[in-house]
Amino acid sequence: MANPGLTPSEIAGRYPVEVRETNTFKTHGVSWQAANDYFKTPEGLAYLQKIIDANSGSSRTLSELKNFAVGQVRSGLDLPRMETIDEPLVKIVPRGEQVSPHTPFFARRSAFEDAIANGHNLSERFGLPIRSEAQVYDIYQIRPNGPTEVFVNTIAPTSELGGQVVKSGGAEQYLVPNRRLYSEAVHIGSIGKRLGAASGAGRWAGSWCADRRAERDSSGSRPCAPHRWRRPLAGHRWPCAGSL
Amino acid sequence: MNQTIDPIKLKAAAAHLEWVLQQYPDSEEVQGLLRALTPLIESAKSRGIESPIDSNDVPGAYNFAQGLYMPFETPNVGGAYSDFIDELRGGLTEQDRQILAQMQTMRDRSRGHG
């Protein structure tokens, strides 16, 4: 967990430049060699093909693209497995921020839902940088243009500020090496960081669920079932989310 | 894999990266990266780095992986950063060259040359 005795805001106040620039943020996933070995496998080669396709027309060197891919894979505790999906993925960013058109880091909605239902701290579970912690988050969604291969692994532990802040990771992430295969990120709602144990949890879940219901209604499929949500334990503070 | 530092190549990569980063004086992201990398760049330029460094231990690794520097293409921040981390880990391995050769084939095929 984070630096004992200091809240995230205290840490951000003490190291404002480092926190803002996130250059000390590190992932502790698979080794460089393991990632390199992965790119000799059929799935690894498929990953590289998508990176190349995403950068067709650019002057980027292959070495740069390879290191780009290695860095993405190394954010995981394990090597990615390839899956074909035809459903939206989401990302959460501090309110007012935009989703980069280049970032490959996304998740299924269910990953956030499961984390919340199990009382996890989202910032911990998704190994987020301090900078990505906020009071309110915007939810963005990308939708594949058709059935699309994605690469799934477990978020590795992370550290920041030379290890003063560490987070456990453990959630499932979806790596999207070619964003051209998806729609642009669309804002679909917002969530708050801190919500009361009684009313807040319902509001959080209700808001999220309302988004799901609207989406499913538009596709003609079964609406969301709000009763699946659990309230947090007494005294539990809802964690902040961040930009995954 | 017993990679060793080539101090001449590392120095050249460090100097080039520093120059590239200096070409974006108005970019907070790029100047932040320059600030974070300066100690490492200075060590590399003075041949003070003797052992390979893991790419995840280089400042900016996560920002690079999520494409933060992609908009800065002329001159190419990501390319210069990539070359620097390659030299910091002791240069390209034979396996790297094999993968890059496969990537070249893929790129040629995508462009209709294969």
Tab-separated table of N, CA, C and O in Angstrom, chain A residues 88-175:
chain	number	residue	atom	x	y	z
A	88	PRO	N	-17.737	-3.403	-26.097
A	88	PRO	CA	-16.968	-2.211	-25.728
A	88	PRO	C	-15.989	-2.476	-24.584
A	88	PRO	O	-16.184	-3.392	-23.780
A	89	LEU	N	-14.969	-1.663	-24.536
A	89	LEU	CA	-14.053	-1.635	-23.401
A	89	LEU	C	-14.120	-0.225	-22.812
A	89	LEU	O	-14.546	0.713	-23.482
A	90	VAL	N	-13.690	-0.118	-21.570
A	90	VAL	CA	-13.818	1.185	-20.918
A	90	VAL	C	-12.498	1.614	-20.284
A	90	VAL	O	-11.589	0.808	-20.071
A	91	LYS	N	-12.481	2.900	-19.991
A	91	LYS	CA	-11.342	3.499	-19.310
A	91	LYS	C	-11.878	4.612	-18.425
A	91	LYS	O	-12.851	5.280	-18.796
A	92	ILE	N	-11.261	4.790	-17.288
A	92	ILE	CA	-11.684	5.839	-16.365
A	92	ILE	C	-10.555	6.846	-16.210
A	92	ILE	O	-9.410	6.458	-15.984
A	93	VAL	N	-10.892	8.120	-16.352
A	93	VAL	CA	-9.882	9.176	-16.221
A	93	VAL	C	-10.405	10.241	-15.272
A	93	VAL	O	-11.625	10.394	-15.119
A	94	PRO	N	-9.509	10.955	-14.610
A	94	PRO	CA	-9.972	12.056	-13.759
A	94	PRO	C	-10.849	13.030	-14.551
A	94	PRO	O	-10.574	13.295	-15.716
A	95	ARG	N	-11.898	13.512	-13.907
A	95	ARG	CA	-12.887	14.353	-14.611
A	95	ARG	C	-12.210	15.496	-15.353
A	95	ARG	O	-11.332	16.171	-14.822
A	96	GLY	N	-12.640	15.661	-16.583
A	96	GLY	CA	-12.115	16.753	-17.398
A	96	GLY	C	-10.941	16.357	-18.264
A	96	GLY	O	-10.581	17.084	-19.186
A	97	GLU	N	-10.338	15.217	-17.962
A	97	GLU	CA	-9.214	14.772	-18.797
A	97	GLU	C	-9.737	13.952	-19.967
A	97	GLU	O	-10.834	13.394	-19.907
A	98	GLN	N	-8.938	13.913	-20.999
A	98	GLN	CA	-9.317	13.158	-22.183
A	98	GLN	C	-8.572	11.825	-22.207
A	98	GLN	O	-7.528	11.679	-21.580
A	99	VAL	N	-9.102	10.896	-22.946
A	99	VAL	CA	-8.412	9.614	-23.155
A	99	VAL	C	-7.457	9.785	-24.328
A	99	VAL	O	-7.861	10.226	-25.405
A	100	SER	N	-6.213	9.455	-24.101
A	100	SER	CA	-5.223	9.542	-25.176
A	100	SER	C	-5.622	8.626	-26.334
A	100	SER	O	-6.066	7.497	-26.116
A	101	PRO	N	-5.449	9.086	-27.567
A	101	PRO	CA	-5.758	8.210	-28.704
A	101	PRO	C	-4.746	7.090	-28.877
A	101	PRO	O	-4.939	6.199	-29.699
A	102	HIS	N	-3.675	7.130	-28.093
A	102	HIS	CA	-2.617	6.135	-28.245
A	102	HIS	C	-2.624	5.069	-27.159
A	102	HIS	O	-2.064	3.990	-27.344
A	103	THR	N	-3.203	5.358	-26.009
A	103	THR	CA	-3.066	4.415	-24.902
A	103	THR	C	-3.693	3.058	-25.233
A	103	THR	O	-4.785	2.991	-25.801
A	104	PRO	N	-3.001	1.985	-24.893
A	104	PRO	CA	-3.551	0.648	-25.151
A	104	PRO	C	-4.254	0.053	-23.938
A	104	PRO	O	-4.766	-1.057	-24.015
A	105	PHE	N	-4.280	0.768	-22.816
A	105	PHE	CA	-4.725	0.162	-21.556
A	105	PHE	C	-6.226	0.375	-21.321
A	105	PHE	O	-6.671	1.495	-21.054
A	106	PHE	N	-6.969	-0.721	-21.372
A	106	PHE	CA	-8.417	-0.664	-21.151
A	106	PHE	C	-8.836	-1.833	-20.266
A	106	PHE	O	-8.006	-2.652	-19.863
A	107	ALA	N	-10.118	-1.866	-19.966
A	107	ALA	CA	-10.662	-2.965	-19.161
A	107	ALA	C	-12.108	-3.215	-19.566
A	107	ALA	O	-12.735	-2.384	-20.223
A	108	ARG	N	-12.607	-4.353	-19.172
A	108	ARG	CA	-14.043	-4.587	-19.305
A	108	ARG	C	-14.747	-3.851	-18.174
A	108	ARG	O	-14.201	-3.712	-17.077
A	109	ARG	N	-15.957	-3.474	-18.433
A	109	ARG	CA	-16.739	-2.879	-17.352
A	109	ARG	C	-16.834	-3.824	-16.168
A	109	ARG	O	-16.817	-3.418	-15.017
A	110	SER	N	-16.932	-5.093	-16.482
A	110	SER	CA	-17.128	-6.065	-15.403
A	110	SER	C	-15.949	-6.088	-14.443
A	110	SER	O	-16.105	-6.443	-13.274
A	111	ALA	N	-14.756	-5.701	-14.924
A	111	ALA	CA	-13.610	-5.679	-14.014
A	111	ALA	C	-13.817	-4.639	-12.924
A	111	ALA	O	-13.493	-4.874	-11.746
A	112	PHE	N	-14.358	-3.479	-13.310
A	112	PHE	CA	-14.644	-2.452	-12.305
A	112	PHE	C	-15.799	-2.896	-11.421
A	112	PHE	O	-15.771	-2.712	-10.201
A	113	GLU	N	-16.810	-3.466	-12.030
A	113	GLU	CA	-17.971	-3.922	-11.261
A	113	GLU	C	-17.562	-4.969	-10.232
A	113	GLU	O	-17.974	-4.910	-9.069
A	114	ASP	N	-16.735	-5.906	-10.670
A	114	ASP	CA	-16.310	-6.957	-9.752
A	114	ASP	C	-15.467	-6.383	-8.618
A	114	ASP	O	-15.603	-6.798	-7.456
A	115	ALA	N	-14.595	-5.466	-8.966
A	115	ALA	CA	-13.738	-4.869	-7.943
A	115	ALA	C	-14.584	-4.156	-6.897
A	115	ALA	O	-14.349	-4.275	-5.686
A	116	ILE	N	-15.569	-3.422	-7.369
A	116	ILE	CA	-16.434	-2.685	-6.445
A	116	ILE	C	-17.270	-3.651	-5.610
A	116	ILE	O	-17.382	-3.519	-4.396
A	117	ALA	N	-17.822	-4.638	-6.283
A	117	ALA	CA	-18.670	-5.597	-5.568
A	117	ALA	C	-17.892	-6.321	-4.481
A	117	ALA	O	-18.443	-6.704	-3.453
A	118	ASN	N	-16.590	-6.493	-4.703
A	118	ASN	CA	-15.762	-7.190	-3.721
A	118	ASN	C	-15.088	-6.243	-2.737
A	118	ASN	O	-14.239	-6.653	-1.956
A	119	GLY	N	-15.442	-4.967	-2.818
A	119	GLY	CA	-14.910	-4.002	-1.860
A	119	GLY	C	-13.459	-3.647	-2.066
A	119	GLY	O	-12.782	-3.183	-1.147
A	120	HIS	N	-12.946	-3.862	-3.264
A	120	HIS	CA	-11.550	-3.531	-3.524
A	120	HIS	C	-11.359	-2.033	-3.707
A	120	HIS	O	-12.254	-1.329	-4.177
A	121	ASN	N	-10.175	-1.585	-3.384
A	121	ASN	CA	-9.760	-0.229	-3.700
A	121	ASN	C	-9.355	-0.220	-5.180
A	121	ASN	O	-8.409	-0.900	-5.571
A	122	LEU	N	-10.075	0.518	-5.981
A	122	LEU	CA	-9.814	0.480	-7.429
A	122	LEU	C	-8.412	0.952	-7.775
A	122	LEU	O	-7.771	0.422	-8.678
A	123	SER	N	-7.945	1.959	-7.068
A	123	SER	CA	-6.610	2.472	-7.352
A	123	SER	C	-5.551	1.402	-7.112
A	123	SER	O	-4.594	1.259	-7.879
A	124	GLU	N	-5.768	0.652	-6.040
A	124	GLU	CA	-4.866	-0.468	-5.741
A	124	GLU	C	-4.995	-1.569	-6.786
A	124	GLU	O	-4.024	-2.089	-7.315
A	125	ARG	N	-6.224	-1.935	-7.042
A	125	ARG	CA	-6.521	-3.087	-7.891
A	125	ARG	C	-6.058	-2.863	-9.329
A	125	ARG	O	-5.646	-3.789	-10.012
A	126	PHE	N	-6.128	-1.604	-9.764
A	126	PHE	CA	-5.729	-1.304	-11.136
A	126	PHE	C	-4.334	-0.676	-11.196
A	126	PHE	O	-3.892	-0.268	-12.266
A	127	GLY	N	-3.655	-0.623	-10.067
A	127	GLY	CA	-2.261	-0.172	-10.038
A	127	GLY	C	-2.054	1.196	-10.638
A	127	GLY	O	-1.138	1.408	-11.431
A	128	LEU	N	-2.891	2.145	-10.249
A	128	LEU	CA	-2.901	3.446	-10.929
A	128	LEU	C	-1.849	4.400	-10.398
A	128	LEU	O	-1.502	4.372	-9.213
A	129	PRO	N	-1.365	5.295	-11.253
A	129	PRO	CA	-0.490	6.364	-10.781
A	129	PRO	C	-1.235	7.303	-9.829
A	129	PRO	O	-2.460	7.453	-9.945
A	130	ILE	N	-0.514	7.939	-8.940
A	130	ILE	CA	-1.132	8.900	-8.014
A	130	ILE	C	-1.862	9.984	-8.800
A	130	ILE	O	-2.952	10.422	-8.435
A	131	ARG	N	-1.269	10.383	-9.901
A	131	ARG	CA	-1.845	11.451	-10.708
A	131	ARG	C	-3.242	11.107	-11.201
A	131	ARG	O	-4.055	11.995	-11.461
A	132	SER	N	-3.530	9.836	-11.327
A	132	SER	CA	-4.822	9.419	-11.854
A	132	SER	C	-5.881	9.287	-10.778
A	132	SER	O	-6.996	8.859	-11.060
A	133	GLU	N	-5.539	9.645	-9.544
A	133	GLU	CA	-6.529	9.622	-8.484
A	133	GLU	C	-7.236	10.971	-8.449
A	133	GLU	O	-6.584	12.006	-8.546
A	134	ALA	N	-8.547	10.939	-8.322
A	134	ALA	CA	-9.320	12.183	-8.319
A	134	ALA	C	-10.613	11.972	-7.548
A	134	ALA	O	-10.946	10.843	-7.166
A	135	GLN	N	-11.325	13.069	-7.315
A	135	GLN	CA	-12.609	12.962	-6.619
A	135	GLN	C	-13.695	12.411	-7.527
A	135	GLN	O	-14.560	11.665	-7.094
A	136	VAL	N	-13.629	12.806	-8.785
A	136	VAL	CA	-14.642	12.372	-9.750
A	136	VAL	C	-13.948	11.922	-11.025
A	136	VAL	O	-12.975	12.541	-11.467
A	137	TYR	N	-14.475	10.861	-11.595
A	137	TYR	CA	-13.875	10.283	-12.804
A	137	TYR	C	-14.879	10.252	-13.939
A	137	TYR	O	-16.071	10.021	-13.729
A	138	ASP	N	-14.369	10.456	-15.116
A	138	ASP	CA	-15.173	10.283	-16.319
A	138	ASP	C	-14.931	8.881	-16.873
A	138	ASP	O	-13.790	8.401	-16.889
A	139	ILE	N	-15.989	8.270	-17.307
A	139	ILE	CA	-15.911	6.929	-17.906
A	139	ILE	C	-15.964	7.081	-19.421
A	139	ILE	O	-16.893	7.706	-19.948
A	140	TYR	N	-14.995	6.528	-20.080
A	140	TYR	CA	-14.973	6.547	-21.543
A	140	TYR	C	-15.068	5.118	-22.062
A	140	TYR	O	-14.542	4.184	-21.457
A	141	GLN	N	-15.686	5.022	-23.204
A	141	GLN	CA	-15.878	3.711	-23.815
A	141	GLN	C	-15.353	3.723	-25.254
A	141	GLN	O	-15.543	4.695	-25.979
A	142	ILE	N	-14.713	2.645	-25.637
A	142	ILE	CA	-14.373	2.439	-27.046
A	142	ILE	C	-15.085	1.172	-27.511
A	142	ILE	O	-15.244	0.217	-26.749
A	143	ARG	N	-15.519	1.199	-28.751
A	143	ARG	CA	-16.274	0.067	-29.280
A	143	ARG	C	-15.559	-0.468	-30.512
A	143	ARG	O	-15.199	0.323	-31.405
A	144	PRO	N	-15.337	-1.780	-30.580
A	144	PRO	CA	-14.636	-2.325	-31.757
A	144	PRO	C	-15.486	-2.179	-33.016
A	144	PRO	O	-16.712	-2.224	-32.956
A	145	ASN	N	-14.805	-2.004	-34.139
A	145	ASN	CA	-15.519	-1.891	-35.412
A	145	ASN	C	-16.123	-3.222	-35.843
A	145	ASN	O	-16.963	-3.266	-36.734
A	146	GLY	N	-15.684	-4.293	-35.226
A	146	GLY	CA	-16.176	-5.643	-35.503
A	146	GLY	C	-15.433	-6.576	-34.562
A	146	GLY	O	-14.670	-6.116	-33.700
A	147	PRO	N	-15.639	-7.870	-34.676
A	147	PRO	CA	-14.883	-8.795	-33.825
A	147	PRO	C	-13.380	-8.509	-33.940
A	147	PRO	O	-12.842	-8.456	-35.048
A	148	THR	N	-12.755	-8.324	-32.814
A	148	THR	CA	-11.377	-7.832	-32.788
A	148	THR	C	-10.555	-8.581	-31.748
A	148	THR	O	-11.055	-8.880	-30.666
A	149	GLU	N	-9.318	-8.840	-32.105
A	149	GLU	CA	-8.431	-9.515	-31.156
A	149	GLU	C	-7.884	-8.508	-30.151
A	149	GLU	O	-7.421	-7.427	-30.531
A	150	VAL	N	-7.954	-8.897	-28.899
A	150	VAL	CA	-7.360	-8.113	-27.825
A	150	VAL	C	-6.446	-9.041	-27.021
A	150	VAL	O	-6.459	-10.264	-27.207
A	151	PHE	N	-5.696	-8.455	-26.119
A	151	PHE	CA	-4.693	-9.204	-25.379
A	151	PHE	C	-4.920	-8.947	-23.887
A	151	PHE	O	-4.874	-7.806	-23.438
A	152	VAL	N	-5.148	-10.008	-23.168
A	152	VAL	CA	-5.627	-9.897	-21.792
A	152	VAL	C	-4.570	-10.419	-20.822
A	152	VAL	O	-4.016	-11.512	-21.025
A	153	ASN	N	-4.305	-9.647	-19.799
A	153	ASN	CA	-3.441	-10.152	-18.731
A	153	ASN	C	-3.792	-9.487	-17.407
A	153	ASN	O	-4.722	-8.680	-17.337
A	154	THR	N	-3.052	-9.859	-16.392
A	154	THR	CA	-3.313	-9.360	-15.039
A	154	THR	C	-2.408	-8.178	-14.753
A	154	THR	O	-1.193	-8.254	-14.986
A	155	ILE	N	-2.982	-7.111	-14.274
A	155	ILE	CA	-2.195	-5.915	-13.979
A	155	ILE	C	-1.167	-6.212	-12.894
A	155	ILE	O	-1.486	-6.764	-11.837
A	156	ALA	N	0.058	-5.844	-13.177
A	156	ALA	CA	1.165	-6.113	-12.251
A	156	ALA	C	1.179	-5.094	-11.110
A	156	ALA	O	0.580	-4.020	-11.224
A	157	PRO	N	1.873	-5.411	-10.038
A	157	PRO	CA	2.085	-4.390	-9.000
A	157	PRO	C	2.813	-3.182	-9.593
A	157	PRO	O	3.555	-3.315	-10.569
A	158	THR	N	2.575	-2.043	-8.999
A	158	THR	CA	3.239	-0.819	-9.469
A	158	THR	C	3.881	-0.102	-8.294
A	158	THR	O	3.534	-0.336	-7.134
A	159	SER	N	4.823	0.765	-8.629
A	159	SER	CA	5.414	1.607	-7.586
A	159	SER	C	5.666	2.989	-8.165
A	159	SER	O	5.700	3.183	-9.380
A	160	GLU	N	5.839	3.923	-7.280
A	160	GLU	CA	6.034	5.308	-7.694
A	160	GLU	C	6.877	6.014	-6.641
A	160	GLU	O	6.916	5.592	-5.488
A	161	LEU	N	7.544	7.054	-7.052
A	161	LEU	CA	8.373	7.847	-6.148
A	161	LEU	C	9.408	6.965	-5.448
A	161	LEU	O	9.585	7.021	-4.234
A	162	GLY	N	10.054	6.142	-6.211
A	162	GLY	CA	11.105	5.296	-5.671
A	162	GLY	C	10.626	4.267	-4.681
A	162	GLY	O	11.390	3.843	-3.805
A	163	GLY	N	9.371	3.860	-4.798
A	163	GLY	CA	8.839	2.842	-3.905
A	163	GLY	C	8.101	3.396	-2.704
A	163	GLY	O	7.608	2.633	-1.871
A	164	GLN	N	7.991	4.715	-2.600
A	164	GLN	CA	7.220	5.286	-1.487
A	164	GLN	C	5.738	4.965	-1.606
A	164	GLN	O	5.022	4.939	-0.609
A	165	VAL	N	5.300	4.776	-2.836
A	165	VAL	CA	3.909	4.384	-3.066
A	165	VAL	C	3.927	3.107	-3.885
A	165	VAL	O	4.532	3.062	-4.959
A	166	VAL	N	3.322	2.077	-3.363
A	166	VAL	CA	3.233	0.807	-4.099
A	166	VAL	C	1.768	0.379	-4.140
A	166	VAL	O	1.016	0.638	-3.203
A	167	LYS	N	1.396	-0.250	-5.232
A	167	LYS	CA	0.026	-0.736	-5.380
A	167	LYS	C	0.067	-2.164	-5.897
A	167	LYS	O	0.963	-2.531	-6.660
A	168	SER	N	-0.923	-2.923	-5.495
A	168	SER	CA	-0.846	-4.364	-5.706
A	168	SER	C	-1.238	-4.817	-7.104
A	168	SER	O	-0.809	-5.860	-7.561
A	169	GLY	N	-2.074	-4.042	-7.805
A	169	GLY	CA	-2.582	-4.510	-9.095
A	169	GLY	C	-3.493	-5.705	-8.891
A	169	GLY	O	-4.122	-5.857	-7.844
A	170	GLY	N	-3.587	-6.558	-9.894
A	170	GLY	CA	-4.377	-7.776	-9.755
A	170	GLY	C	-5.631	-7.820	-10.599
A	170	GLY	O	-6.216	-8.897	-10.789
A	171	ALA	N	-6.083	-6.678	-11.094
A	171	ALA	CA	-7.261	-6.682	-11.969
A	171	ALA	C	-6.858	-7.152	-13.365
A	171	ALA	O	-5.678	-7.228	-13.700
A	172	GLU	N	-7.860	-7.431	-14.155
A	172	GLU	CA	-7.610	-7.870	-15.528
A	172	GLU	C	-7.621	-6.648	-16.454
A	172	GLU	O	-8.501	-5.796	-16.352
A	173	GLN	N	-6.615	-6.564	-17.312
A	173	GLN	CA	-6.593	-5.459	-18.269
A	173	GLN	C	-6.645	-6.006	-19.690
A	173	GLN	O	-6.251	-7.145	-19.959
A	174	TYR	N	-7.147	-5.169	-20.572
A	174	TYR	CA	-7.244	-5.499	-21.990
A	174	TYR	C	-6.318	-4.571	-22.753
A	174	TYR	O	-6.509	-3.354	-22.745
A	175	LEU	N	-5.320	-5.154	-23.381
A	175	LEU	CA	-4.373	-4.357	-24.168
A	175	LEU	C	-4.899	-4.234	-25.595
A	175	LEU	O	-5.245	-5.245	-26.227
